[in-house]
Short mmCIF file of the C-alpha atoms (twelve columns), coordinates in Angstrom:
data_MODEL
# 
_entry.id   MODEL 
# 
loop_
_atom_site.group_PDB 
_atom_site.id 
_atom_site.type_symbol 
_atom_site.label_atom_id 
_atom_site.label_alt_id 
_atom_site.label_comp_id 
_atom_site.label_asym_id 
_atom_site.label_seq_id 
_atom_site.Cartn_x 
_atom_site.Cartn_y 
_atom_site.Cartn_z 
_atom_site.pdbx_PDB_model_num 
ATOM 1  C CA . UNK A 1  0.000   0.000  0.000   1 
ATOM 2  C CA . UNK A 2  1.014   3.328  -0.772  1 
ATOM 3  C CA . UNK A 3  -0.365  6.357  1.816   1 
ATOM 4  C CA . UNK A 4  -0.506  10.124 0.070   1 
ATOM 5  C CA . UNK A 5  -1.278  13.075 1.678   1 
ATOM 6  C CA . UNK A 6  -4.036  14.757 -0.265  1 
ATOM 7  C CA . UNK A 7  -5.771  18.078 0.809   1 
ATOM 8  C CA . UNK A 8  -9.536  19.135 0.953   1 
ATOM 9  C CA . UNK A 9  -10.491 16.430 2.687   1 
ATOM 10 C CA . UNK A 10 -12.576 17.186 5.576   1 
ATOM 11 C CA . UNK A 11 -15.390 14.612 6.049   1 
ATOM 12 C CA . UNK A 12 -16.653 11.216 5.228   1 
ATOM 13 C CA . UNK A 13 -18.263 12.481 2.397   1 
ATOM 14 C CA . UNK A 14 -15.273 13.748 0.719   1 
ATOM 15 C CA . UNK A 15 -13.673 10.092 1.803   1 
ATOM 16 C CA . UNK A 16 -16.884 8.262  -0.285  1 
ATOM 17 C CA . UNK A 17 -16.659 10.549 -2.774  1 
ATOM 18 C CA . UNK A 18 -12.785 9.326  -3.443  1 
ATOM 19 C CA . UNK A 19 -13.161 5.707  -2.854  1 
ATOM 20 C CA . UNK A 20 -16.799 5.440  -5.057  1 
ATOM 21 C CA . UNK A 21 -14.906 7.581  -8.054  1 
ATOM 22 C CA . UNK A 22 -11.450 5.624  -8.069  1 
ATOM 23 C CA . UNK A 23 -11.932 2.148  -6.521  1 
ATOM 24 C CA . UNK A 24 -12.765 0.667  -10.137 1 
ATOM 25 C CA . UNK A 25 -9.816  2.310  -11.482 1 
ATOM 26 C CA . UNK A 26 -7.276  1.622  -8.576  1 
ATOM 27 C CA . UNK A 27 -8.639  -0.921 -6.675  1 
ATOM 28 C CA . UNK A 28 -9.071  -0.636 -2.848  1 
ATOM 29 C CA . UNK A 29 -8.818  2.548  -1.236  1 
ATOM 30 C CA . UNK A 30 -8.964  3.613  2.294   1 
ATOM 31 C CA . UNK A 31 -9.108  7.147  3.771   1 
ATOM 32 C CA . UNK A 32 -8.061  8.786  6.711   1 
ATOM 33 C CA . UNK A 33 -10.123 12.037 6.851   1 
ATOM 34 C CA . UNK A 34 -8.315  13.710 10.451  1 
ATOM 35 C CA . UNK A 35 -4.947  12.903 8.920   1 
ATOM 36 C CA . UNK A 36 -6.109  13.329 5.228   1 
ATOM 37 C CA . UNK A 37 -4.331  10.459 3.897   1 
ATOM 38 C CA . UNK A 38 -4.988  8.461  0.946   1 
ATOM 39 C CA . UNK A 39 -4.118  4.592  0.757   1 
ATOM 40 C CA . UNK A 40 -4.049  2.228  -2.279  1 
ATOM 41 C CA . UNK A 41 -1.965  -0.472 -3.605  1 
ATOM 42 C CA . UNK A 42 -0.671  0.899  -6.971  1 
ATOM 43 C CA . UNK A 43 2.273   0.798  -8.915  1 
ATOM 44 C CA . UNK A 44 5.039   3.622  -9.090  1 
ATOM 45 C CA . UNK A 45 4.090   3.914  -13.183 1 
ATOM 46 C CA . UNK A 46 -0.182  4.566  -11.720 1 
ATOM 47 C CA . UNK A 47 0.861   7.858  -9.039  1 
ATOM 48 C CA . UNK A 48 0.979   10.401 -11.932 1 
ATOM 49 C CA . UNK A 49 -2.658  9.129  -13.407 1 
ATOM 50 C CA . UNK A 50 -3.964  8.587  -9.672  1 
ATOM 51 C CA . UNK A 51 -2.881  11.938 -8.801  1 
ATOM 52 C CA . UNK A 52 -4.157  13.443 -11.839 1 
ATOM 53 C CA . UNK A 53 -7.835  11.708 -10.688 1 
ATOM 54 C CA . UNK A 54 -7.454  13.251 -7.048  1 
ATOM 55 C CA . UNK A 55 -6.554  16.979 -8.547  1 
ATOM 56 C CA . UNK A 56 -9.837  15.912 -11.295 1 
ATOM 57 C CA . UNK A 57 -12.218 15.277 -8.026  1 
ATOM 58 C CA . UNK A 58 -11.477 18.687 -6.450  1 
ATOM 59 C CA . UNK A 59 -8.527  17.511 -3.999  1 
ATOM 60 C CA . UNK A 60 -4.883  18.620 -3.954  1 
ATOM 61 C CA . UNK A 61 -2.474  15.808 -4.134  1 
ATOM 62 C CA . UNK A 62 0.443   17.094 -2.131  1 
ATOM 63 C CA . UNK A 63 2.921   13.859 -2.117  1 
ATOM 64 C CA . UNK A 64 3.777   10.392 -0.748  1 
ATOM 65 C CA . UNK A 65 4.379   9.852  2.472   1 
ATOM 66 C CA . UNK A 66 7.153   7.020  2.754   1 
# 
C-alpha cells in the first residue's frame, strides 16, 4: 500500500466521494479524513494518473508519504 497526503479532505463524504470515483480504477482505497491520507496499492508507473484523478475530483495531491 502506498499512503498520500491529499488536501480538501474534511469529512466522510469527501472520503466516499474518493473511494466510489477511483476504486474501479485503482482498486481498494482507504481514507483517513483527520490525517487526510490516501491509501491504495498501486504501482510507481499509476501515481501520476492517480494523482491526476485526485486533482480531477477537487482535492490537492500534495505527495507520498514514505
Amino acid at each position: 500500500m502506498k499512503k498520500f497526503k491529499v488536501e480538501g479532505i474534511n469529512c466522510q463524504n469527501c472520503a466516499n466521494l474518493i473511494k466510489n470515483s477511483l476504486e474501479d480504477d485503482f482498486g481498494k482505497i482507504e481514507v483517513n479524513v483527520a490525517d487526510k491520507e490516501v491509501l491504495v496499492d498501486i504501482k510507481d508507473e499509476e501515481i501520476s494518473n492517480f494523482s491526476k484523478e485526485i486533482n480531477d475530483l477537487g482535492f490537492e495531491f500534495i505527495k507520498e508519504i514514505k
